[in-house]
Every structure is written in C-alpha cells, then in structure tokens.
Coordinates of C-alpha atoms in Angstrom, one line a residue:
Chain W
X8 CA 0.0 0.0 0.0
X9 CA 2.9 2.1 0.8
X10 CA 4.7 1.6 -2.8
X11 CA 1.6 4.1 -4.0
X12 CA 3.1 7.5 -4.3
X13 CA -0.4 9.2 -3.4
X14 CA -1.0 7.0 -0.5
X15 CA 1.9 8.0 1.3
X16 CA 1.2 11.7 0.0
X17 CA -2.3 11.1 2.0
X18 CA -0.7 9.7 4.7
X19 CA 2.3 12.7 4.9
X20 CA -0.2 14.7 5.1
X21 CA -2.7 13.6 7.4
X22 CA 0.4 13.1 10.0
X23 CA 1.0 16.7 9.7
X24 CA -2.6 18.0 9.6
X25 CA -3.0 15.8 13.4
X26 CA 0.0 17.1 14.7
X27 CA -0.4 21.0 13.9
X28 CA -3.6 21.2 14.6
X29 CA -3.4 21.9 18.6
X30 CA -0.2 22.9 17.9
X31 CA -2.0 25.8 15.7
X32 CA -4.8 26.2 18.4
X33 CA -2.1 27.8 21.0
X34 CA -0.3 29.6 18.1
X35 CA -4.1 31.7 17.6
X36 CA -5.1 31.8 21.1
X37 CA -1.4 33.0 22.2
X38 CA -1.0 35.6 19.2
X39 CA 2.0 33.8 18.1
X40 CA 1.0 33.4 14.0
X41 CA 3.8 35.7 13.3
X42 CA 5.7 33.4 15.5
X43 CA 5.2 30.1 13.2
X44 CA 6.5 32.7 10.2
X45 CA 9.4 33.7 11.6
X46 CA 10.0 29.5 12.9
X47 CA 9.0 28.1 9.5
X48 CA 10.9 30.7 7.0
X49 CA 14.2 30.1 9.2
X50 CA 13.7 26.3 7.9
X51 CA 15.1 27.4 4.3
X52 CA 18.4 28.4 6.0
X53 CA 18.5 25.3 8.0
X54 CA 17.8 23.2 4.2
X55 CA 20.8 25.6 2.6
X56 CA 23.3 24.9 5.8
X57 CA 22.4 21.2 5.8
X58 CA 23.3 20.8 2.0
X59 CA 26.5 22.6 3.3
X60 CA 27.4 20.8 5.6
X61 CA 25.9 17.3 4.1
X62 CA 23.9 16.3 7.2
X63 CA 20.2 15.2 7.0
X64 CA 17.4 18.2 5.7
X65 CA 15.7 17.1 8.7
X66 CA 18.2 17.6 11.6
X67 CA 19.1 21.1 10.0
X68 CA 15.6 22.7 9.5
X69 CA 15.2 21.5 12.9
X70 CA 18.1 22.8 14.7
X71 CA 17.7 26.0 13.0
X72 CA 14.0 26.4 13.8
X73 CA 14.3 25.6 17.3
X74 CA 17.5 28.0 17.5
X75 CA 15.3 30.6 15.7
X76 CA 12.3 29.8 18.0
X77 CA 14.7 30.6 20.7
X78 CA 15.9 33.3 20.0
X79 CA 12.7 35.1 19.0
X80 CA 11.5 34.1 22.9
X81 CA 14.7 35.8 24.3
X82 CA 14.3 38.6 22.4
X83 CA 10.8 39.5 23.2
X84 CA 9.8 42.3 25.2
X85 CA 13.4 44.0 24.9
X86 CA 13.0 47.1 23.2
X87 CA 11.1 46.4 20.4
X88 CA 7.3 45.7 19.7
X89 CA 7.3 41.7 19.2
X90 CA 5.7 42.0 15.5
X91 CA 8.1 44.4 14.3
X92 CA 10.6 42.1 16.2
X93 CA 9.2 38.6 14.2
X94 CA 9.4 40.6 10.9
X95 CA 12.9 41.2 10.9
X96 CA 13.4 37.9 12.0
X97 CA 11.6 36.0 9.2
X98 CA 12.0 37.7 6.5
X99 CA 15.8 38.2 7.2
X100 CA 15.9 34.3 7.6
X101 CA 14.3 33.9 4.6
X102 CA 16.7 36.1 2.8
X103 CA 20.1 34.5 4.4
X104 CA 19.1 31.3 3.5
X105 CA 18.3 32.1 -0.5
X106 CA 21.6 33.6 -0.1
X107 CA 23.6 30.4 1.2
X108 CA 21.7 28.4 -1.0
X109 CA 23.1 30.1 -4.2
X110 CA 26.6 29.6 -2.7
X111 CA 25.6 26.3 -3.0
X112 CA 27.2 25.8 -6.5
X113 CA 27.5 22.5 -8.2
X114 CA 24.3 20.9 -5.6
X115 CA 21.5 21.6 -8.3
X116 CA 18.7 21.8 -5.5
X117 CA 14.8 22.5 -6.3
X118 CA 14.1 25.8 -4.3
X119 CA 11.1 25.4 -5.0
X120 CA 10.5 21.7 -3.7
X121 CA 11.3 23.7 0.0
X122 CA 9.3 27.0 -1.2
X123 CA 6.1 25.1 -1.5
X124 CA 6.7 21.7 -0.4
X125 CA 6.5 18.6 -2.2
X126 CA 4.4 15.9 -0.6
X127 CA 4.0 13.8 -4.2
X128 CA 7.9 13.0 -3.3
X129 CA 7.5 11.6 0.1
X130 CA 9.6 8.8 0.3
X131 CA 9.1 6.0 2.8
X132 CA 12.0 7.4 5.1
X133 CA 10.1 10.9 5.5
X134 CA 6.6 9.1 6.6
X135 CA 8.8 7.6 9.3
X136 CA 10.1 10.6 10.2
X137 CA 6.9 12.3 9.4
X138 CA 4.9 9.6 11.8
X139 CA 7.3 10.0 14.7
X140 CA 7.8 13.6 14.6
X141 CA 4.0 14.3 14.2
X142 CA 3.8 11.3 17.2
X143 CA 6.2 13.5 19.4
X144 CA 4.2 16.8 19.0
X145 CA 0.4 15.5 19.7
X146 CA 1.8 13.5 22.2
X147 CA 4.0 16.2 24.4
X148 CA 1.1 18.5 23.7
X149 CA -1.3 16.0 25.0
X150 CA 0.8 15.6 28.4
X151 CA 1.3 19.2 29.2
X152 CA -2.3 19.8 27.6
X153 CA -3.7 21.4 31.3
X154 CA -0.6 22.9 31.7
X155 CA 0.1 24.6 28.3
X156 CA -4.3 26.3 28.6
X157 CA -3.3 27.9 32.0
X158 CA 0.1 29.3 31.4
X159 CA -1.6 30.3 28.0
X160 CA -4.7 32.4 30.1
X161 CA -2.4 34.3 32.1
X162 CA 1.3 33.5 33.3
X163 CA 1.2 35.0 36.5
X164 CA -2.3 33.1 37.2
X165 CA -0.3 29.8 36.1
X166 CA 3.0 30.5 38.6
X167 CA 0.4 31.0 41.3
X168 CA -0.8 27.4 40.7
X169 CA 2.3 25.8 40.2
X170 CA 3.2 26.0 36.4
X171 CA 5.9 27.6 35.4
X172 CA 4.9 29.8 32.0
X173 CA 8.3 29.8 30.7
X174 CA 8.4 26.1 30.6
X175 CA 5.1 25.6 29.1
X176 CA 6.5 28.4 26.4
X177 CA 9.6 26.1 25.9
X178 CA 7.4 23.0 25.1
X179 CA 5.4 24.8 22.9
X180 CA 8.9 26.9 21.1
X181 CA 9.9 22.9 20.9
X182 CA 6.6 21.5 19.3
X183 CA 6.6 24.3 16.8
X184 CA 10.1 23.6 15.1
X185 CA 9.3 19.8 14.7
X186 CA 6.1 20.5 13.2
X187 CA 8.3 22.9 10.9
X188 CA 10.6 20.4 10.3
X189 CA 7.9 17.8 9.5
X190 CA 6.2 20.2 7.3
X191 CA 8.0 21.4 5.2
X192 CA 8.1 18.4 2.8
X193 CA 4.0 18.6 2.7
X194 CA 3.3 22.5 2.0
X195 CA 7.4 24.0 1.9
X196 CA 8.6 27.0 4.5
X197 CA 6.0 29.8 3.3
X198 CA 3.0 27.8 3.7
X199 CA 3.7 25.7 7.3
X200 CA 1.9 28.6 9.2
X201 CA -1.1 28.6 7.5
X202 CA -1.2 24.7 8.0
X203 CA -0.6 26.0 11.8
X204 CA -3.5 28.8 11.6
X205 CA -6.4 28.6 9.1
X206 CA -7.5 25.1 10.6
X207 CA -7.9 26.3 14.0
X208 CA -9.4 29.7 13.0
X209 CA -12.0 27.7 10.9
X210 CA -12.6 25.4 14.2
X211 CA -13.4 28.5 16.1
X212 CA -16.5 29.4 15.7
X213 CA -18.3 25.7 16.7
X214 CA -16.8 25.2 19.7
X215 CA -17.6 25.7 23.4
X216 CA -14.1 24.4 24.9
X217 CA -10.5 24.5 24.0
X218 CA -10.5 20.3 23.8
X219 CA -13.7 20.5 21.0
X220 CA -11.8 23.2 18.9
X221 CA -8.0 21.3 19.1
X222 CA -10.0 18.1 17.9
X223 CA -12.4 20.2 15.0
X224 CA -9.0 21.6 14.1
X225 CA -7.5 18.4 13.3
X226 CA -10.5 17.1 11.4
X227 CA -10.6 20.2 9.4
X228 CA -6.8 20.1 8.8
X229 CA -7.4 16.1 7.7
X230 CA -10.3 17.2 5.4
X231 CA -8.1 19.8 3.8
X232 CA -5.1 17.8 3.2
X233 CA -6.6 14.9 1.8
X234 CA -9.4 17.5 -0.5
X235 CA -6.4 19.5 -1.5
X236 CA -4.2 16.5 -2.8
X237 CA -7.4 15.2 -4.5
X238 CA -8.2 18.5 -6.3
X239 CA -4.2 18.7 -6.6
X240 CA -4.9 15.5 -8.7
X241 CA -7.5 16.5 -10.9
X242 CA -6.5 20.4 -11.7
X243 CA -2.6 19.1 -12.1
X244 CA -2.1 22.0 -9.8
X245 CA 0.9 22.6 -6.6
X246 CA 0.2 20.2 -4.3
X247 CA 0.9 22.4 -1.2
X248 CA -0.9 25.5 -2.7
X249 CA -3.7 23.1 -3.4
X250 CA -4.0 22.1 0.4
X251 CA -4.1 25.3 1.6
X252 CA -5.9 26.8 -0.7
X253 CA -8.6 24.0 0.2
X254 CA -8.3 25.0 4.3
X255 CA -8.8 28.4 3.3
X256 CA -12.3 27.6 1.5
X257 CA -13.4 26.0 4.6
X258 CA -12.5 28.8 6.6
X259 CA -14.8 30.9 4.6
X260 CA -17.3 28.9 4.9
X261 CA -17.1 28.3 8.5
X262 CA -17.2 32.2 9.5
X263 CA -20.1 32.6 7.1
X264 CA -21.6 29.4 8.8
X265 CA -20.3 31.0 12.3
X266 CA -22.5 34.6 10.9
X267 CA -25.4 33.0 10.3
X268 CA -25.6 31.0 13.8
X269 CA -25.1 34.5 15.4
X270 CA -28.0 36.2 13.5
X271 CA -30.2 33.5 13.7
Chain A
X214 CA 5.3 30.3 62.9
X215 CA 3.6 33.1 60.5
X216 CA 1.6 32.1 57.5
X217 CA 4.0 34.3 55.3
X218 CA 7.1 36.3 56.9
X219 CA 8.4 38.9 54.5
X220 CA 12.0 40.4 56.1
X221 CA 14.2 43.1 54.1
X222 CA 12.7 42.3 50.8
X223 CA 14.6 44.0 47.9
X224 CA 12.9 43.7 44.4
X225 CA 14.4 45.0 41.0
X226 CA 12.4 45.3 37.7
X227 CA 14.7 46.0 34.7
X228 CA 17.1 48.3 37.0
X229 CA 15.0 50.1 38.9
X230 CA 14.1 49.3 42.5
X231 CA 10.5 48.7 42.6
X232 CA 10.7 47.5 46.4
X233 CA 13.0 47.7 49.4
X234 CA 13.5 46.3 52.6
X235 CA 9.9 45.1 52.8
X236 CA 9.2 43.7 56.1
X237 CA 5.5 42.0 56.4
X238 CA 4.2 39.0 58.4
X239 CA 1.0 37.7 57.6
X240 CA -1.2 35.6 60.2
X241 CA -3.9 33.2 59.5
X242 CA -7.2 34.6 59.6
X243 CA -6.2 38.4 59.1
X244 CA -7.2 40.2 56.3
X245 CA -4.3 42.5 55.9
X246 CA -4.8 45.3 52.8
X247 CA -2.2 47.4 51.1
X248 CA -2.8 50.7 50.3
X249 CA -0.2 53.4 48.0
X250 CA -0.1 55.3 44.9
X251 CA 0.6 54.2 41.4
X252 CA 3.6 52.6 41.1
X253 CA 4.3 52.1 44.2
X254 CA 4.9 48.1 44.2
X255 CA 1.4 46.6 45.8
X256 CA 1.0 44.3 42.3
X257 CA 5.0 44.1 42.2
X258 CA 4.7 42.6 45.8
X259 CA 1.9 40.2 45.5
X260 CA 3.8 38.9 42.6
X261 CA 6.7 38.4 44.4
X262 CA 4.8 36.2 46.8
X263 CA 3.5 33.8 44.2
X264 CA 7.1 33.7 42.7
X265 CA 6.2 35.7 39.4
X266 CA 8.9 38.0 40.0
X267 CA 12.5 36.8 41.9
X268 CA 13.9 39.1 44.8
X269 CA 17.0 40.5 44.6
X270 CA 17.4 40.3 48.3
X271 CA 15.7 39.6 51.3
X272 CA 14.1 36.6 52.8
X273 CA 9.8 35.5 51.6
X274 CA 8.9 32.3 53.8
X275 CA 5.6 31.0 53.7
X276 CA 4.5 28.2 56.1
X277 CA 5.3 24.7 54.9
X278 CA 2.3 23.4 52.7
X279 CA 0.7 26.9 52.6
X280 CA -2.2 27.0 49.6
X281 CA -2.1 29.9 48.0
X282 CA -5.1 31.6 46.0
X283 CA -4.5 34.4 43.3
X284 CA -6.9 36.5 42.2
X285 CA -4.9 38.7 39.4
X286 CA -5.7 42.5 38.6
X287 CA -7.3 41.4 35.4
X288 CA -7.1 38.9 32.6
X289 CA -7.7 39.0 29.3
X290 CA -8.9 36.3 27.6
X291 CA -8.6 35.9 24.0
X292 CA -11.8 35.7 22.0
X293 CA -10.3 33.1 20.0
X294 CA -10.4 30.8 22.8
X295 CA -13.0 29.3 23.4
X296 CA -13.8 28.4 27.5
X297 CA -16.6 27.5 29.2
X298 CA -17.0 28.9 33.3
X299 CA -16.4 25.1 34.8
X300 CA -13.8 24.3 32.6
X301 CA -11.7 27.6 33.6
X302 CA -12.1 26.5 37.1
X303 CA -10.8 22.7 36.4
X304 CA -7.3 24.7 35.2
X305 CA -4.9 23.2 36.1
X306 CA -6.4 20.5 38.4
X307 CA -9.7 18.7 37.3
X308 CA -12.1 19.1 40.7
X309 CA -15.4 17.3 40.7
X310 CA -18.9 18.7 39.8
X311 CA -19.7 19.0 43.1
X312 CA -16.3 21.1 44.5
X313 CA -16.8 23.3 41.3
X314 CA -20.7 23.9 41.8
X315 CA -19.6 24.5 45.9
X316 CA -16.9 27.1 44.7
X317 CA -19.7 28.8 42.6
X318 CA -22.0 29.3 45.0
X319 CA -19.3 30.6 47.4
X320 CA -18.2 32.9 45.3
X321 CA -22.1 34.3 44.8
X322 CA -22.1 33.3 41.5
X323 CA -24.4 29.7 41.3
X324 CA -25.2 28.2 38.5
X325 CA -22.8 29.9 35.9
X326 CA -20.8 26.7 34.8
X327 CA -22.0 26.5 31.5
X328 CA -21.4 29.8 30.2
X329 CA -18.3 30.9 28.1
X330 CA -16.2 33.2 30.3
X331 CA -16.3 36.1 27.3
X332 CA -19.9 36.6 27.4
X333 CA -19.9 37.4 31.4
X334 CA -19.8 40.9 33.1
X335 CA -17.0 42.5 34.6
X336 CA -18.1 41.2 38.3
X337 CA -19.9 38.0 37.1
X338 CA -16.1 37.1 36.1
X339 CA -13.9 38.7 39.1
X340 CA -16.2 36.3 40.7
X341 CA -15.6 33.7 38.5
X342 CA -11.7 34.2 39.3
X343 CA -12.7 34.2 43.0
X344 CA -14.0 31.0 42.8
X345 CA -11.0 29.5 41.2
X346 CA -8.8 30.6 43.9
X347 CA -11.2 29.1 46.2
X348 CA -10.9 26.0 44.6
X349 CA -7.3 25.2 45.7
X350 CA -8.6 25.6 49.3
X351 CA -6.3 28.5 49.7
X352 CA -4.7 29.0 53.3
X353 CA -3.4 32.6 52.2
X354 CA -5.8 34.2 49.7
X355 CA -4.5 37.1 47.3
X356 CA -6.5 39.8 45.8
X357 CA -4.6 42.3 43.3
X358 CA -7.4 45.5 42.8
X359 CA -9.6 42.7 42.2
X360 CA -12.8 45.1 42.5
X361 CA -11.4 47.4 39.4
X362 CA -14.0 48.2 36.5
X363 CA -16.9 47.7 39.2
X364 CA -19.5 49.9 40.5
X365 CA -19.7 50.5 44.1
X366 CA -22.7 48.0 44.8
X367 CA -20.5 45.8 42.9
X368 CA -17.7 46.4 44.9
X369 CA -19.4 46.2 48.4
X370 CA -20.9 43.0 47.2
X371 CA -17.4 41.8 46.3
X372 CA -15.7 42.5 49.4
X373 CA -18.9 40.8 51.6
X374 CA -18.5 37.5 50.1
X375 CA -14.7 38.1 50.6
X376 CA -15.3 38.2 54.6
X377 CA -18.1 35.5 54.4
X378 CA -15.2 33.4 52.6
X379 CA -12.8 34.2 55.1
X380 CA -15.1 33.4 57.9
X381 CA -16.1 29.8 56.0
X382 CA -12.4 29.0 55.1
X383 CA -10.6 31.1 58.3
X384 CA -8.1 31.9 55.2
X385 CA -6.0 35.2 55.6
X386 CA -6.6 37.3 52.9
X387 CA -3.4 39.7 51.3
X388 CA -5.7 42.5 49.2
X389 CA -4.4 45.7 47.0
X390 CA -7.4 48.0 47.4
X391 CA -8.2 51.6 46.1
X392 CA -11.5 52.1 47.6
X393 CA -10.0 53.4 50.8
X394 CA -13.3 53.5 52.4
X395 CA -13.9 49.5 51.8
X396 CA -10.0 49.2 53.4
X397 CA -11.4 51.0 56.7
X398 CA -14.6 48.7 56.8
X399 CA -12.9 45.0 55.8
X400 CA -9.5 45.3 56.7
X401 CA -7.8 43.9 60.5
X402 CA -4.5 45.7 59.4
X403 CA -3.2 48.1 56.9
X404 CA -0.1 48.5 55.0
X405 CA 0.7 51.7 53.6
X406 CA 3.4 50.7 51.0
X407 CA 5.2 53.6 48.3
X408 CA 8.3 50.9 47.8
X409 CA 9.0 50.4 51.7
X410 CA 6.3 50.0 54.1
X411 CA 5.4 53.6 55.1
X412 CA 3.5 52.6 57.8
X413 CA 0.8 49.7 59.0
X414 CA -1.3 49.2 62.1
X415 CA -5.4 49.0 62.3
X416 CA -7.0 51.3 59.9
X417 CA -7.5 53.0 62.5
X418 CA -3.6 54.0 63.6
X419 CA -2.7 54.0 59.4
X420 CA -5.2 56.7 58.6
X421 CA -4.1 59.0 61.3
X422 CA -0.3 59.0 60.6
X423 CA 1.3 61.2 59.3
X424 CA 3.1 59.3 56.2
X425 CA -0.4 58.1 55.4
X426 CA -2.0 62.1 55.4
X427 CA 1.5 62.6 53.3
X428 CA 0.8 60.3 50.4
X429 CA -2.3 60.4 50.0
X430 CA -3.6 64.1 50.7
X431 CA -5.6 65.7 53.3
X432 CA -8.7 65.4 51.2
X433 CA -8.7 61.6 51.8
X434 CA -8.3 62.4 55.9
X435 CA -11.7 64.3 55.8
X436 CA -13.6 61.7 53.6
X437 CA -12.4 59.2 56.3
X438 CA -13.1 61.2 59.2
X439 CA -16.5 61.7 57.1
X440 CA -17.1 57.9 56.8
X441 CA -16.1 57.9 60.9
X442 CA -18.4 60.3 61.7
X443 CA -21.6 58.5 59.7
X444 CA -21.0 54.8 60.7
X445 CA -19.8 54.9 64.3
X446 CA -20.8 51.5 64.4
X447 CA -17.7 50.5 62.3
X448 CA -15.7 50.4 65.6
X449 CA -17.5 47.1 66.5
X450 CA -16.0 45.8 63.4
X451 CA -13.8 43.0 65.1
X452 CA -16.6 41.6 66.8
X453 CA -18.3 40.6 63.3
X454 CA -20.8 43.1 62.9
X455 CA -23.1 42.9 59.8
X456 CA -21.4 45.1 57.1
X457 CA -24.1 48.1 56.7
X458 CA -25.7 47.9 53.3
X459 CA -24.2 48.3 49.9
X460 CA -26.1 52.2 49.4
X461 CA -24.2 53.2 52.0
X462 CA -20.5 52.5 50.0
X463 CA -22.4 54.7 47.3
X464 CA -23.4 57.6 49.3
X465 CA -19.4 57.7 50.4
X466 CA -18.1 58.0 47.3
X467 CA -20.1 61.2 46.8
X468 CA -18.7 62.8 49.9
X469 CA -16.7 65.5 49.3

C-alpha cells in the first residue's frame, strides 16, 4: 500500500494535519501566527546549511528552527514591539538562506520543492520521520495539555498554581520547530503557518471548549489535506498550494456558517 | 510560625528598584490590605509572593504546605479561545462537579458553569476568578485591585463575600485595594506601601499617621473622618458586625 506514491502523499499529510492542529490552536489563542512565520521561513536556512554541511534536511531545519524559536523568545519584550521584532526575524531568515543556498554551486537543489513543499515525493524514510515527529508533538502536547491552557490564560495566574509559564513556552517553542521540520516536505517553508492557523481559525467558531476546537481543528486540517491533494490531482495544480488553498475555502465557509448561527 | 514572613525584601524590575526592605508577616485569619499610589509596588509585591517576579534580596517564607489563592488584577482572555465557566475552574487541576458547583455558590455566582467566560460581566467574572482561587482551598488568599472596572454596589458585594469566605475557610486574605473607604470597613490591618512599608497598624492608627496624610492628601483624611463620623458603628467591626448595606459604599463616594 505504501509503494503508491499518493497513499503516502495522504498519509504525509494527514500526520501533519493531526500534529499541527493543537499545535496551531495555541499559536491563535497566544497571538504567536507571526511566531510560526518567523519558525518556518528560518527552515530554508537550516535546508541551505544542511546541503553545506551534508547532514540530513531534517536535523538542520530543525536545529535551526528551534534555534530561531529561541531566540525570538529571548528577544521579546526588549525594546522592540514583538511583531516588528518577528518581521525582521523571518524575512531576514528567509533572505540569508536564499543567499547560502546560491553559494551552494554544483548541488543543483529545487528551491522550489522547500518554497512550496512537495508531498507527491515523500519517500518511505520521510513518513517515518513524518509519523514520529507528528507522534512526538500530539503527544507532548497532549501531556502538558492542562498545563500549556493555564500558562496560555495568564502567566502569573499559572506560577500562582504551580506552572511555570516559561516552561510551558519552551514546550510549545519545541513542538513548533518539529512541526516545521515535519512540514516542510508537505506545504514547503511559506505555507507551514497557515497549515498552523487557518485550521484552527475555521474550528473556532463551533466550539464551546478548548478540547472540542484542538479536535475540529485536526478534522478540518485532515479534510483539507486529503481534498487538496485530490483537487491537486485532478486540476494538475501545486500540491501544497492546493492544500491550503482547500483549508482556506473551509475557513470561509465556516465564519459565514459562524454569521449566520449569530443572527439566527 | 507566621503564615508568610516577608524580612528586608529587595525587588528590581529592569534596574529600577520597585521594592525595598519590605518587612511583612502575615497571620492566619487576618485580612491585611495594602494601600499606595501608582507605582508604588502593591502588584510588584503580591507577585513576588506567588514567585512571578524573583527578589534580589531579602528573605519571603511562607509556612510549609501553605495554599495559595490568586486573584490577578485582570485577565484578558482571547476571544479566539474558546472556554466554558467550569472548565476555567478545572485549570490546572480537574475538581469534581460537586467542589466546582460548591466554589460557585461561594463565590455568589451559582449556576454559571455552562457559560463561556467572554460573554460574562465585569463582576460576574472577578467572581468567577474568585471561585477558582477558592478552589485550591487556599490557606493565604491574594487579591490584586480585584474590584477594578466595578461599581460601588458591585464592589461592596465583592468585598462581603470576601469576609463570608474568610469566615467559612478562616483563610487570611493579602488585598491591594483603592477604595479606601472599603480598606477601613474590611480590613484587621493596613499597610501603607510607596516601595518600603510607610506605615501599617489597624486602619485606624494608618489613617491618622502622618506618612499616610502625606501620600495620600488631606482630602482623603476628611472623607475618612466623614465615613467615621456616619457609621460609628464601624468600631465594632472586630466583633463581626453585619457590614451596613451596599447604598451606604455609594453615598461615600459622593462625599466630598
């Protein structure tokens, strides 16, 4: 079943749709969509310095999105407004890591296979790594869960019942560069935070608890990565364009749906 | 032992010194309120007791297995999250229906579990936050302005279940308070703070010292000695006195 190019695809995709769904939940209720940008652009330097230094994309885009997860944290609230902060950040990420890449003379590399992702090439190796890392996120989310919604209502509220904010933060700053990691085979660096987002925004406005929206995330992200490969197939369209493209259709829908429950 | 012993606290917030050589001993049972002006370190201090903020020097013992229950200035939730009224109060811990529908009605808000904590008032929800302090049985309870953005029969209301609470739980209660006449009606002690302690003692004692008159004007004295002279009952206080009806707090507040 694996051997089909498309199954996998599914599959790749429906690993990272689970996993960034709560993931994307705290990203909206904690402001941080900016945050994901920065995190997910700063992958294309960690693809360019992995080429360099022949080590696996994975371990790279990882080391350099948790580095640039880090330092984004450290730097908050020093000086600077955090979104003007986050914009320098990403974009100048984005721009160092074009740059190494074209130093990167005689490795002919797609740029745009990391741009925009290309989940028809998953191989077996990357659904492992795909599985496991998607595995790792729902499942350190899932443990701090309790932990992660009061640190994200009010820090000093959380310190005054034994959680400490800044660790919660980390765990979060942690889950966010291996779902960049993960993602960027399925929708490439500049789409990962709308993988992150649009789910959870469309989740929004049908839910009563923070549990119901994390799970209607996840179903929305799975609906939208398997509708968007499908339509992908048909059209002969991007495949990570496609996917989000899809997500953002349900999102309409679901704050026109969301409208018309309020006026009723 | 005290509940909390404060000696020769020193706190720094990005190079400035917010707070020095605090020296402050709470009891159980007292309900102990700080007074100052802006920026004079009563938030700064009650973070510092639930470890939000680290001293620079000094010495902040509580009792050994001392609960403690916050009730923050305010907090914003994000519209985007979605929360219903019990499930706020089962953060972090999970309580049963029964402890959360208890902590409800303590808190004079019954029957409020299933709402979403955006659609309530301003008081309906300093309640709510009341009620989830409550709910980790709190030895030491700590209230940061938590009466701001309500009216005065909102307030008097607030700070009557606060009493009824502390009589139910015989918690002490730490309190940052503006309405100066509620801190002569509710409070066993005051603590005038403008970054060291100015002065503390019964209301009483606080009011008529001079660092008190200093910081906070001689207009304040006469709506004091005001209050003083239209509820002489207030000197049975300690013997646990009904508090005199909530028209009363708003007939004060137009006193010159």
């Amino acid at each position: 079943m694996l051997d089909d190019f498309l199954v996998r695809a599914a599959l790749a995709g429906l690993g990272v749709a689970l996993a960034a769904a709560p993931l994307g939940c705290f990203v909206v209720w904690r402001r941080m969509a900016y945050f994901g940008d920065a995190t997910a652009h700063a992958a294309i330097l960690g693809v360019a310095l992995s080429l360099l230094l022949s080590t696996s994309i994975f371990a790279g885009v990882l080391v350099v999105s948790l580095l640039m997860a880090t330092l984004v944290s450290l730097l908050s609230g020093r000086g600077y407004a955090m979104d003007t902060l986050l914009g320098v950040m990403a974009h100048s990420a984005l721009a160092f890591g074009l740059v190494a890449v074209s130093f990167l003379s005689g490795v002919r590399i797609d740029l745009m296979a990391y741009l925009f992702g290309d989940i028809l090439a998953v191989g077996k190796g990357d659904l492992a790594l795909i599985g496991t890392g998607a595995l790792l996120v729902v499942g350190l989310i899932g443990w701090r869960w309790s932990a992660l919604l009061t640190a994200t209502l009010d820090a000093d509220l959380a310190r005054a019942s034994g959680v400490d904010p800044k660790r919660e933060q980390l765990v979060l700053t942690l889950s966010l560069a291996v779902v960049v990691a993960v993602a960027l085979k399925v929708v490439g660096v500049l789409l990962i935070a709308a993988l992150l987002i649009i789910p959870a925004a469309a989740a929004r406005p049908f839910c009563r608890t923070p549990e119901a929206m994390a799970l209607l995330a996840a179903a929305i992200g799975a609906a939208s990565t398997t509708g968007g490969l499908q339509a992908a197939y048909w059209l002969d369209t991007p495949t990570g364009p496609t996917i989000v493209s899809f997500a953002a259709i349900l999102f309409a829908l679901s704050s026109l749906a969301g409208r018309w429950r309020l006026s009723r | 032992m005290h509940l909390l012993s404060i000696d020769d606290l020193h706190v720094a917030l990005g190079g400035r010194t917010v707070l020095e050589g605090i020296g402050l001993h709470i009891e159980r049972g007292e309900i102990v309120t700080l007074v100052g002006p802006n920026g004079s370190g009563k938030s700064t201090l009650l973070r510092a007791i639930i470890g939000a903020v680290r001293p620079a020097r000094g010495r902040l013992v509580r009792q050994p297995g001392v609960a403690i229950g916050y009730v923050p200035q305010r907090l914003a939730i994000d519209a985007t999250l979605p929360m219903t009224v019990s499930r706020f109060l089962n953060l972090p811990r999970r309580h049963s229906t029964r402890t959360v529908r208890q902590a409800l009605e303590q808190a004079g808000v019954p029957g409020l579990g299933r709402q979403q904590v955006t659609a309530l008032s301003g008081g309906q929800f300093q309640r709510i936050l009341l009620a989830r302090a409550l709910l980790e049985k709190p030895d030491l309870l700590l209230l940061d302005e938590a009466t701001q953005g309500l009216d005065h029969r909102g307030t008097a209301d607030f700070y009557r279940q606060i009493e009824s609470v502390r009589r139910e739980l015989g918690c002490a209660v730490l309190m940052v308070s503006h309405d100066l006449h509620v801190v002569m009606r509710a409070s066993d002690r005051v603590v005038c703070l403008n970054r060291h302690v100015c002065c503390q003692g019964t209301p009483e004692r606080v009011v008529a010292s001079p660092a008190y008159r200093e910081l906070f004007g001689p207009d304040t004295g006469d709506a004091l000695a005001l209050y003083r002279h239209d509820h002489p009952r207030q000197h049975d206080r300690s013997v646990g006195n009904p508090i005199p009806p909530a028209a009363d707090t708003s007939h004060l507040e137009i006193a010159p």
